[in-house]
Structures are given as structure tokens and as C-alpha cells.
Coordinates of C-alpha atoms and ligand atoms in Angstrom, one line a residue:
Chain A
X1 CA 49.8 -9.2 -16.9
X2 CA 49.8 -8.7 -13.0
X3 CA 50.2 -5.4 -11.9
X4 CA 52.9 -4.3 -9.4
X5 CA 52.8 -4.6 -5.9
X6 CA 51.2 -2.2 -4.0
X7 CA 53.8 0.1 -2.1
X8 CA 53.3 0.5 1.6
X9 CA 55.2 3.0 3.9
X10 CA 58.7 2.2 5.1
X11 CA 58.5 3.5 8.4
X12 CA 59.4 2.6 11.1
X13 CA 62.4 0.9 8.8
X14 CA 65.3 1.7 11.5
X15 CA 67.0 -1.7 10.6
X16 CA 67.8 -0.6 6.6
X17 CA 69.7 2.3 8.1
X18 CA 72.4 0.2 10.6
X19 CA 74.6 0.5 7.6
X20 CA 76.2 4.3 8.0
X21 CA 78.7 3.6 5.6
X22 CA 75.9 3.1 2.8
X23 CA 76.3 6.7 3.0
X24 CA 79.6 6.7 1.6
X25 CA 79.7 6.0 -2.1
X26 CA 83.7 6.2 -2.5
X27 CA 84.4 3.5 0.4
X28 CA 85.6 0.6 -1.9
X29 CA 88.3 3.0 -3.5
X30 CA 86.5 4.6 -6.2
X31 CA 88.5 6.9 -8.1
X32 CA 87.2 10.5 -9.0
X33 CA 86.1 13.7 -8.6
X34 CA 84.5 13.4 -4.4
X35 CA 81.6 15.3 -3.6
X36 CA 79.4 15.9 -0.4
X37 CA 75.8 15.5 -1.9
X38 CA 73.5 17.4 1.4
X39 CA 70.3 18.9 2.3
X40 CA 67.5 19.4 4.5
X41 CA 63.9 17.5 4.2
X42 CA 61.0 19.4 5.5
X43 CA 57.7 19.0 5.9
X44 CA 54.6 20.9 4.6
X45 CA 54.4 22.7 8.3
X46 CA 58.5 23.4 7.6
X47 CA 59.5 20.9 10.3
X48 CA 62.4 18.3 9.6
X49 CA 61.0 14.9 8.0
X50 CA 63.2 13.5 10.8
X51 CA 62.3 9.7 10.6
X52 CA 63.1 9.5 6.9
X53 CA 66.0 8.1 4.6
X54 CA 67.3 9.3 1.4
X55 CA 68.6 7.2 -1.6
X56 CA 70.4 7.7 -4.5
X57 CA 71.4 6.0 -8.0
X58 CA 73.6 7.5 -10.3
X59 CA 74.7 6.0 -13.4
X60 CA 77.6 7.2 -13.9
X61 CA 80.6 7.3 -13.4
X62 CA 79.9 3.7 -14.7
X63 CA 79.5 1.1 -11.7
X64 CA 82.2 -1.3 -10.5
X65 CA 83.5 -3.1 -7.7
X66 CA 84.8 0.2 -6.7
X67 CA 81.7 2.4 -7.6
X68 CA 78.4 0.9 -6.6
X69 CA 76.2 4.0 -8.1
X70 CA 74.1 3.8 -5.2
X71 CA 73.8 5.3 -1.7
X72 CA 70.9 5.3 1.7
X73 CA 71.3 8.4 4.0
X74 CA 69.6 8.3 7.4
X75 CA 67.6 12.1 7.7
X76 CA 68.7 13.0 11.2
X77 CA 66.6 15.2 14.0
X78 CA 67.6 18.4 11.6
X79 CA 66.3 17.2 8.7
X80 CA 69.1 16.8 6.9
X81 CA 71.0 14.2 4.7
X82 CA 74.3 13.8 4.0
X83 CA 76.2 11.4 1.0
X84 CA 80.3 11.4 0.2
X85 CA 79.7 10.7 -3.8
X86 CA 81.7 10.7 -7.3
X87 CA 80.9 14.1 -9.5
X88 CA 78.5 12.7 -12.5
X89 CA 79.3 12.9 -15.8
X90 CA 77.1 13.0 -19.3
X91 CA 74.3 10.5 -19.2
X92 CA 72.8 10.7 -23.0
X93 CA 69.1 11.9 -22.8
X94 CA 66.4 10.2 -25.6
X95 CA 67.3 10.4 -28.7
X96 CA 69.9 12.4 -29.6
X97 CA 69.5 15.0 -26.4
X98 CA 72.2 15.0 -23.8
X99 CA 71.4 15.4 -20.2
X100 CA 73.2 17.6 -17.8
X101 CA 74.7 15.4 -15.1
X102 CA 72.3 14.5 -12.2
X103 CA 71.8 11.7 -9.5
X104 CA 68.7 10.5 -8.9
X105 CA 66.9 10.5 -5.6
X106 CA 64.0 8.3 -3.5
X107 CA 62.6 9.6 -0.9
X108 CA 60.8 7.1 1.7
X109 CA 59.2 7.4 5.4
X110 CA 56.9 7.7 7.8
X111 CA 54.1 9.2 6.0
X112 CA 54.7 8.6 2.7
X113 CA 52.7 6.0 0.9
X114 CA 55.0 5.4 -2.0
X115 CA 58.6 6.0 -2.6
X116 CA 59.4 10.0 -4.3
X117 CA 61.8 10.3 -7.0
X118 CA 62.7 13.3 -7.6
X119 CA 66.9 14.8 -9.1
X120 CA 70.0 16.7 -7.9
X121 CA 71.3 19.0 -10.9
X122 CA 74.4 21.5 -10.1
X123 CA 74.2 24.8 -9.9
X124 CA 76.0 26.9 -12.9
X125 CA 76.4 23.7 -15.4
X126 CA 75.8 25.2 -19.1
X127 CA 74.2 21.9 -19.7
X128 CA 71.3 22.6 -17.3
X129 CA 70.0 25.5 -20.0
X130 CA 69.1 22.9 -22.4
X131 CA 68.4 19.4 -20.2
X132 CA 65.3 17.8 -21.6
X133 CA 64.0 17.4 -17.9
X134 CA 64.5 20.9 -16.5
X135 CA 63.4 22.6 -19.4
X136 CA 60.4 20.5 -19.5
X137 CA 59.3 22.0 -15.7
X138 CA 57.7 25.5 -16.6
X139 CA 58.2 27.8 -13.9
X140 CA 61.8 29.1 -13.4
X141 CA 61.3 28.7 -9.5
X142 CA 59.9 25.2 -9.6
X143 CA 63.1 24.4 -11.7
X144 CA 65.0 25.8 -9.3
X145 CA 64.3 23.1 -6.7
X146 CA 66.2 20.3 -8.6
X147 CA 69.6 22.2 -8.7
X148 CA 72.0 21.6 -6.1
X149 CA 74.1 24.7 -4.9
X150 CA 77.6 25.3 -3.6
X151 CA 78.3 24.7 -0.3
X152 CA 81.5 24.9 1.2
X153 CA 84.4 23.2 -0.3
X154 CA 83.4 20.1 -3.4
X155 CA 79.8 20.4 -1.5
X156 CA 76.7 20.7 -2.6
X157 CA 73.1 21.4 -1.2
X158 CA 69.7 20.3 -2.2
X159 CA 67.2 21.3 -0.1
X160 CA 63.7 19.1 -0.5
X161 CA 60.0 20.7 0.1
X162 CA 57.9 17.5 0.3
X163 CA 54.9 19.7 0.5
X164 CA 53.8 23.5 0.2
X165 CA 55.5 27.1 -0.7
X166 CA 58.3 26.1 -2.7
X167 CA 57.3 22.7 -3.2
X168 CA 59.9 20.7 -4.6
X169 CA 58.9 19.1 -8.0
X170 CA 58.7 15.4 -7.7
X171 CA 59.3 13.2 -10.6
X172 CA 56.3 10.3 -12.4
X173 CA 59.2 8.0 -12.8
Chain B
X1 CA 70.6 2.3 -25.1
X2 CA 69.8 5.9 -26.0
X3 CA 65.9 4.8 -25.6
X4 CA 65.7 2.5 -23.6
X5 CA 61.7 0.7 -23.2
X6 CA 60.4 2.1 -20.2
X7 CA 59.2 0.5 -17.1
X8 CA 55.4 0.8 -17.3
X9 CA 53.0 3.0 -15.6
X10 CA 51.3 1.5 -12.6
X11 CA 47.9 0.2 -12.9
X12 CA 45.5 2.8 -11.7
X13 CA 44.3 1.9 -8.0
X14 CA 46.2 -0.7 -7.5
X15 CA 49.1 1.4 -5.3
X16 CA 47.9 3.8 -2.6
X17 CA 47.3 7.5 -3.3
X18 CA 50.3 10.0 -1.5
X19 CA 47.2 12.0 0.2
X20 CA 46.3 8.9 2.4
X21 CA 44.2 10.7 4.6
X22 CA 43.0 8.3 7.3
X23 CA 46.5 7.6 7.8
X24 CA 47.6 11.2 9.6
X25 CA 51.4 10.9 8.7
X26 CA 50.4 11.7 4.9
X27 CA 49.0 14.9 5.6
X28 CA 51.6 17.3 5.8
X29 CA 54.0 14.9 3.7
X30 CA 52.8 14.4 0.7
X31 CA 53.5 16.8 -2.2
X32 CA 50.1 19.2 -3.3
X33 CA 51.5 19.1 -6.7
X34 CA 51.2 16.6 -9.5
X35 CA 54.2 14.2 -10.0
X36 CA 56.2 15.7 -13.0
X37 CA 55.4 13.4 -16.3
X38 CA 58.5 12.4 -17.7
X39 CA 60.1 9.9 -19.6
X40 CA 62.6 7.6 -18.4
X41 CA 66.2 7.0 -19.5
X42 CA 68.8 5.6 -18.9
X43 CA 69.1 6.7 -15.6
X44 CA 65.8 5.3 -14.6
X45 CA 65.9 2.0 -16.3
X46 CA 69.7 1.4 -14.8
X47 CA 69.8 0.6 -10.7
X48 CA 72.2 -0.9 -8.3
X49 CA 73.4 -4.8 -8.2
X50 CA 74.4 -6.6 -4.8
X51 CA 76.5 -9.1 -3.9
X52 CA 76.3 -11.3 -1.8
X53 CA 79.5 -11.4 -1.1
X54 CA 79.9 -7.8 0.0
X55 CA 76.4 -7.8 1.3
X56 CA 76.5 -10.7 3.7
X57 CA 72.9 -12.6 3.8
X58 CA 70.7 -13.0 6.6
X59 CA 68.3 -15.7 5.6
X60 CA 67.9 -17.1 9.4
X61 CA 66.6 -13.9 11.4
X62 CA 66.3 -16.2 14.6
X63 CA 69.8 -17.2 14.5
X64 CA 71.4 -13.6 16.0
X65 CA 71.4 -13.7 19.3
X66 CA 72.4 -16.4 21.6
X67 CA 69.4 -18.6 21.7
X68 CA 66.2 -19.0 19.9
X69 CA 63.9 -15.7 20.3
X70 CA 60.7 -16.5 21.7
X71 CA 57.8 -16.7 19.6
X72 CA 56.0 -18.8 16.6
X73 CA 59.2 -19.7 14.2
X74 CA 58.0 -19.1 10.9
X75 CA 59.4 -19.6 7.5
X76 CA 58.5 -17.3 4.8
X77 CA 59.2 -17.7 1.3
X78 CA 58.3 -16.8 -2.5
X79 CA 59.0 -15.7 -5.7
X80 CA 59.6 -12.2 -7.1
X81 CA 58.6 -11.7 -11.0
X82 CA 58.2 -8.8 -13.2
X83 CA 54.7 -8.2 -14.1
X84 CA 55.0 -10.5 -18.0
X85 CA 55.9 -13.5 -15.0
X86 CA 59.6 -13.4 -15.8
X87 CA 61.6 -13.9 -12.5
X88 CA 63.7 -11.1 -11.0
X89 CA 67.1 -13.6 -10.4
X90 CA 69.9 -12.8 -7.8
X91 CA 68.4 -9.4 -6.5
X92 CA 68.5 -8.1 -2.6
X93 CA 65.8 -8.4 -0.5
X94 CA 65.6 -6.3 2.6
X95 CA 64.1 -7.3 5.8
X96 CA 62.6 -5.8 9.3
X97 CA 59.9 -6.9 11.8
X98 CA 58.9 -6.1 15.7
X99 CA 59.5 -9.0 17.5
X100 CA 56.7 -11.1 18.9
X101 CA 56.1 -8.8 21.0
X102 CA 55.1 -6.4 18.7
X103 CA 58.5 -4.3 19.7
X104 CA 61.3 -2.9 17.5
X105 CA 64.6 -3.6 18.8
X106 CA 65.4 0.2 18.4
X107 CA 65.4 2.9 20.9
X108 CA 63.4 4.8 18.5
X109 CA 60.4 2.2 19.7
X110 CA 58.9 3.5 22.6
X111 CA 56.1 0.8 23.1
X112 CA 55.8 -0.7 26.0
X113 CA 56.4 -4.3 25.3
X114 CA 59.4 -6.5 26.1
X115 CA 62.7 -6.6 23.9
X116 CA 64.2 -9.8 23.1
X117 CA 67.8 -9.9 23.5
X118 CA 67.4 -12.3 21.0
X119 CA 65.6 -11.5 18.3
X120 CA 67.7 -8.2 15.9
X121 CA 64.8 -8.3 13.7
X122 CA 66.8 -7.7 10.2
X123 CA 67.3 -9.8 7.6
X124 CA 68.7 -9.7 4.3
X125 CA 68.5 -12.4 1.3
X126 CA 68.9 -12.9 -2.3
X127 CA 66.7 -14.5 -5.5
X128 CA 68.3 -17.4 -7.0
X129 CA 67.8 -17.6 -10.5
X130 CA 64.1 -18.8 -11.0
X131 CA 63.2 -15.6 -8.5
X132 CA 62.6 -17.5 -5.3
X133 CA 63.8 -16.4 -1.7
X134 CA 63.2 -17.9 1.7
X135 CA 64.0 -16.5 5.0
X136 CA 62.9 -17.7 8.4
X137 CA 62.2 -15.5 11.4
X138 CA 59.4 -15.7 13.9
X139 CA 55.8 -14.1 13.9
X140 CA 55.4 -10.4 15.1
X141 CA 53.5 -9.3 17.1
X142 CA 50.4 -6.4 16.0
X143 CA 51.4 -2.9 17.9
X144 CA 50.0 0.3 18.7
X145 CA 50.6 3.2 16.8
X146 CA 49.6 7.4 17.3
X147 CA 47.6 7.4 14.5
X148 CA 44.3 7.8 16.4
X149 CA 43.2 6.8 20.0
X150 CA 43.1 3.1 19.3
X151 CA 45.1 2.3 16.7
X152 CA 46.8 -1.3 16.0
X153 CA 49.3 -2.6 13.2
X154 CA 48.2 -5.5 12.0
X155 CA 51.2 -8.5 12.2
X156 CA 53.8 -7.5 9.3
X157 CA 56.9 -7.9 7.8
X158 CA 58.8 -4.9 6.1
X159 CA 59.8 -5.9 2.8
X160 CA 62.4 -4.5 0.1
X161 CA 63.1 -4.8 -3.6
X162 CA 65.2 -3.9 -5.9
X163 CA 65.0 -5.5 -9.0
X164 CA 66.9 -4.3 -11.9
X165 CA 66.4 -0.7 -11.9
X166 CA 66.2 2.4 -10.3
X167 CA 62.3 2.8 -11.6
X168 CA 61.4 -0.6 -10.0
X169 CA 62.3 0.4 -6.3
X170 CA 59.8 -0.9 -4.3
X171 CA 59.1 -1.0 -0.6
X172 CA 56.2 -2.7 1.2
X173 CA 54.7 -4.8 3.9
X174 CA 53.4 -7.8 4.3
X175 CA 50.8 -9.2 6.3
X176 CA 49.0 -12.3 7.6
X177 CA 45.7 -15.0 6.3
X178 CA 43.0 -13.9 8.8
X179 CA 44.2 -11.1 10.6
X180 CA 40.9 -9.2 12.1
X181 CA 43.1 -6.5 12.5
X182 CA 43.5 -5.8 8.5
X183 CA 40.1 -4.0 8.0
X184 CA 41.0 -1.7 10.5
X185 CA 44.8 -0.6 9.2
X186 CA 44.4 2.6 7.5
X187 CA 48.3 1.5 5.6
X188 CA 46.6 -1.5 4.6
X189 CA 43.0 -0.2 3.2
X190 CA 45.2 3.0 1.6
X191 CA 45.5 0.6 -1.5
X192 CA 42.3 0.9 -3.5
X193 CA 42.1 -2.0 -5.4
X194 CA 41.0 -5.1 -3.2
X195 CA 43.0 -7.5 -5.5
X196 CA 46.2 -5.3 -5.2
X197 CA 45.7 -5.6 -1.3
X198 CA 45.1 -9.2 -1.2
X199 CA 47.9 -9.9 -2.8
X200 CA 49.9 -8.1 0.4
X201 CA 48.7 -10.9 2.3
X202 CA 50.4 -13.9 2.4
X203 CA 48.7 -17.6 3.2
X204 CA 49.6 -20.1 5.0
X205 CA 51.1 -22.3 2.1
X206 CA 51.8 -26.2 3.6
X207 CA 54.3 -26.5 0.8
X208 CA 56.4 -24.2 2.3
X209 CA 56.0 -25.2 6.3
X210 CA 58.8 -27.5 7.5
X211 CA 57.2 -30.7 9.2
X212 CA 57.7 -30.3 13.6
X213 CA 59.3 -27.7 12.6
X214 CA 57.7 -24.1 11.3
X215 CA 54.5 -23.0 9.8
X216 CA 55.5 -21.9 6.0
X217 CA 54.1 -18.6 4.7
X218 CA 53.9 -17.7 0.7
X219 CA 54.5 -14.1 -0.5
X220 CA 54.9 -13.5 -3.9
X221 CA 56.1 -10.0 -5.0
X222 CA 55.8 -8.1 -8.9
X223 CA 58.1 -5.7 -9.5
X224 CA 57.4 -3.2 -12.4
X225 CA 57.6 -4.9 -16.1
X226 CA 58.7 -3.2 -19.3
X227 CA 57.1 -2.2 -22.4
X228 CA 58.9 -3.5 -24.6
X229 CA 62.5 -5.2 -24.6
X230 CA 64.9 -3.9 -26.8
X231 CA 67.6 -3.7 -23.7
X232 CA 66.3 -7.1 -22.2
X233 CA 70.1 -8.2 -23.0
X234 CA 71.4 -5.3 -20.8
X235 CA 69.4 -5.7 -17.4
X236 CA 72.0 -5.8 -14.9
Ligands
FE2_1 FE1 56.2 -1.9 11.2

């Protein structure tokens, strides 16, 4: 077996973000429930992680030619992100546990070795009492930092903590 | 489906710790908690698929502008397998370089070299089904960074991958056979193990070069295997 390649930093990597409309998972026509998926990025001193991008893969609703599941966001000078998506459905967990629905984030830039993974639940979904992955993170307020919350009309915010008081919990993927 | 085989843990040292230290940018970045264990499904073992068709290639990075850019014309090419040697067919491949300059062609790069209206710097290209890729561009240039008072990237290219899911995401770099200024680059030495870094450099590989025409580079790239393969019918 030969391992992996080793990760290096992304940044500076302003060419992968020419493509705004990355951004905008519902521009072949997809068909749904259309949500603004947003947040901040800060640092561990609080400042905006300004030079870094945001991705995102959700697996469902199921990709297509209309849906392609995944989305890059530029973080601009505020610190903040910003994807048009599709509302998840139910993704089965292991076995026979159901997960609540949930896109799945990376996190790369300046400064960051290796790609973070880390999720975007919603705020209020019964389902989130008994997801195998937030139920599996201890401490209430660490949870806390993988739920999304309303924000204005069909939007949602998920602020991220790379480091520090109210770190947010990143994922081993 | 419900259980899928997992993509396997990296080997220990051979990617670079988040608390790189030497390199500055890590120190207020990187989280002070552990990564949360957990196991994958199906979210993680599912990812994306391109087209090329919708995501136009870009396999000739010195054929943007209106003539040639200046520099050494290069041609870089190899294969990209899982870690079991199986090759990762038709995914994307993302490219960006400074010119030979050593300068972005960005207004977010301040450096004070010379821009080359003809060289974008961005490519874009797929495997075909035994894994390989090829793209030609030119050489970069090395370039200063604020890291400390002296500080120099060594020539690279930015690479990334894909592959077939969401859990084998990988960006990286790539850099050049004999480069003095490798020792020195804290990105570089951040990966522990010295096989895992030498295996960031790419030789000069005369099967690849193009006769009067371009030097050939290899760099071969793993992407994370799985366990086990009870979805291997499934990878998208
Ligand atoms: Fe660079």
C-alpha cells in the first residue's frame, strides 16, 4: 500500500475561485426547496479568515445534471461565506440509525495545512435529538456549533470558530 | 449502502500536523481541539463528478493569452491511483501557478515582479481511464512570502483532486528535482515523513519531455483507498 499524498496548503489558490457561480448550487434548474447556506469564518484572534474558501457536498437531494451536490464559496474581507443550495433530506446513518439532514463542509486556506471537514445541521429539526454524530459530541455547547440557525427568509447561518472560545468541532473524516 | 467501507485513516506522519508552527499562518488557524472521531457514511464516501463537458478543460495553460508566455515550457504529467494502485479514471484536476516570474496574475499578489499578459496561470484537466493526466504550462518562478524576513517558495504547482468522494478531497503542491530552496520551505518540511515529502517532488522524467520541444515532469498523486469494497460497484 502507498499512503496518501501529503496535503499542502491551498493558499494563495485565487484561480479555483474565478468561478462565482460555483456558489450557486441551483444554477442548472434544480428543482426544490432553495436555501441560502452563510456564515462567518474567524480566526483564533476573532479576525475574518479572509483569504479562505468554503466547500460543500451534500448527498442528497440525489445528484443530476440539474443538482451537482457540490458548491466552492470565496470567504470575502468579512469573513463570511455565502451558498444558494437545495434543503437536504434523510441520508441513512450506519446501520439502521437515520441522520438528520446535513451538508458537509471543507474548509481550506492560507494557514491551514490540511483541508477541515466539519457539518451544517438546522436549527429545530426533531431529528437532530437523536443523530448519531451530534449526539456523539458531549458538550451541549460544542454541539451547538454544527447547527445552522435561521436567518432571514429560507436562510441559514453557520458561523465557524477555526480556533479558541467556542471552537467549532471539526470532524476526523 | 447503509455501511459503506470507509476510506482509511492516513498513515501517521506522512501528512503535515494543523499546528505547523514554523509556518506562522497555522498559528491562530488551526483548531486547539482534537478532530472529532467519527465514522463515515454515506455522506463521506459519496463526492461530486465533473464533466467535461460542463467543466471545459484547460490542459494547455500557455495557450491563453495571445502569444506564448515567457518562460521554460514545461509539460507535466502523471497518474493518480488510490493507495491498493487502482487508478482514479475521469476525475477533475485543478490547477494554479505564479508565472515565471514568481507572480500571481491576481491583484491579491502584491510582489514585485512582472505580470505576463500572457500567462492566466489556471488550468483544469481530467484522468482518462487508466488515471493519467498531462497538462503543459511553463516553470514558475520561487517568490517571497511574509513568513519571516527572508522567506522564499520554492518553484510549485498548486494541485487538486477529487477522486470519488467527499473523504478523498485533497489539495497540494508540487515542487521541483533539485530545488535548494526545498530545505528551507517550512510548507514543504511541515510533512514529517521524508518519503511522504519526496513523493511531492516531481523528477524530470525523459519519457514524458517532448523532443525540441519541452522538458517533461512526472507527478504521481494517491488519493485515499478503502478498506474494504463492498460498494466498489457504486463509486461514482
Ligand atoms: Fe503558491
Amino acid at each position: 500500500m502507498t499512503p496518501a499524498t501529503a496535503a499542502q496548503t491551498i493558499g494563495p489558490f485565487w484561480h479555483l475561485l474565478e468561478e462565482k457561480s460555483w456558489a450557486d448550487l441551483t444554477r442548472f434548474g434544480a428543482a426544490g426547496e432553495p436555501i441560502v447556506l452563510t456564515g462567518r469564518v474567524i480566526d483564533g484572534d476573532g479576525a475574518p479568515f479572509a483569504d479562505g474558501c468554503v466547500e460543500i457536498w451534500q448527498s442528497d437531494p440525489p445528484t443530476s445534471d440539474m443538482f451537482p451536490g457540490f458548491g466552492r464559496s470565496v470567504i470575502d474581507p468579512a469573513g463570511e461565506f455565502r451558498f444558494v443550495t437545495l434543503k437536504p433530506g434523510l441520508v441513512p446513518g450506519r446501520g439502521n440509525a437515520q441522520q438528520a439532514p446535513h451538508i458537509a463542509i471543507c474548509i481550506h486556506g492560507r494557514g491551514l495545512m490540511h483541508q477541515l471537514y466539519t457539518r451544517a445541521y438546522f436549527e429545530n429539526d426533531p431529528l437532530n435529538e437523536t443523530d448519531p454524530l451530534l449526539t456523539s459530541i458531549e458538550a451541549p455547547a460544542r454541539r451547538g456549533t454544527l447547527i445552522a440557525k435561521p436567518d432571514g427568509a429560507a436562510t441559514w447561518r453557520l458561523d465557524i470558530r477555526l480556533q479558541g472560545g467556542n471552537e467549532t468541532v471539526f470532524l476526523d473524516v | 449502502m447503509n455501511n459503506p467501507a470507509p476510506y482509511r485513516a492516513y498513515t501517521p506522519g506522512t501528512q503535515p500536523p494543523l499546528a505547523s508552527h514554523a509556518y506562522r499562518g497555522t498559528i491562530r488557524r488551526h483548531p486547539l481541539q482534537p478532530l472529532h472521531p467519527m465514522p463515515q457514511t454515506i455522506t463521506e464516501v459519496t463526492g461530486p463528478s465533473f464533466s467535461p463537458t460542463r467543466y471545459k478543460p484547460m490542459a494547455d495553460m500557455t495557450a491563453t493569452g495571445a502569444a506564448a508566455p515567457l518562460g521554460e515550457r514545461i509539460l507535466v504529467a502523471g497518474r493518480i491511483a488510490d493507495e491498493d494502485g487502482r487508478p482514479v479514471a475521469h476525475t477533475m484536476v485543478e490547477i494554479w501557478q505564479a508565472n515565471a516570474a514568481g507572480r500571481y496574475n491576481h491583484p491579491g499578489d502584491t510582489h514585485d515582479a512582472p505580470i505576463d499578459a500572457n500567462f492566466h496561470g489556471a488550468g483544469r484537466v481530467f484522468t482518462d481511464a487508466e488515471g493519467n493526466y498531462s497538462v503543459q504550462t511553463i516553470r514558475p518562478g520561487a517568490y517571497p512570502w511574509p513568513n519571516g524576513p527572508n522567506s522564499w517558495r520554492p518553484s510549485h504547482i498548486h494541485f487538486s483532486f477529487f477522486g470519488p468522494a467527499f473523504a478523498t478531497r485533497l489539495v497540494t503542491q508540487m515542487y521541483f528535482e533539485g530545488d535548494p530552496l526545498l530545505p528551507l520551505d517550512p510548507v514543504f518540511m511541515a510533512v514529517p515523513d521524508e518519503a511522504a515529502r519526496a513523493r511531492l517532488v516531481a523528477p524530470l522524467d525523459m519519457a514524458i519531455t517532448r523532443p525540441g520541444f519541452a522538458l517533461g515532469y512526472r507527478f504521481d498523486v494517491v488519493l485515499r483507498g478503502r478498506t474494504a469494497t463492498p460498494m466498489e460497484d457504486n463509486h461514482p
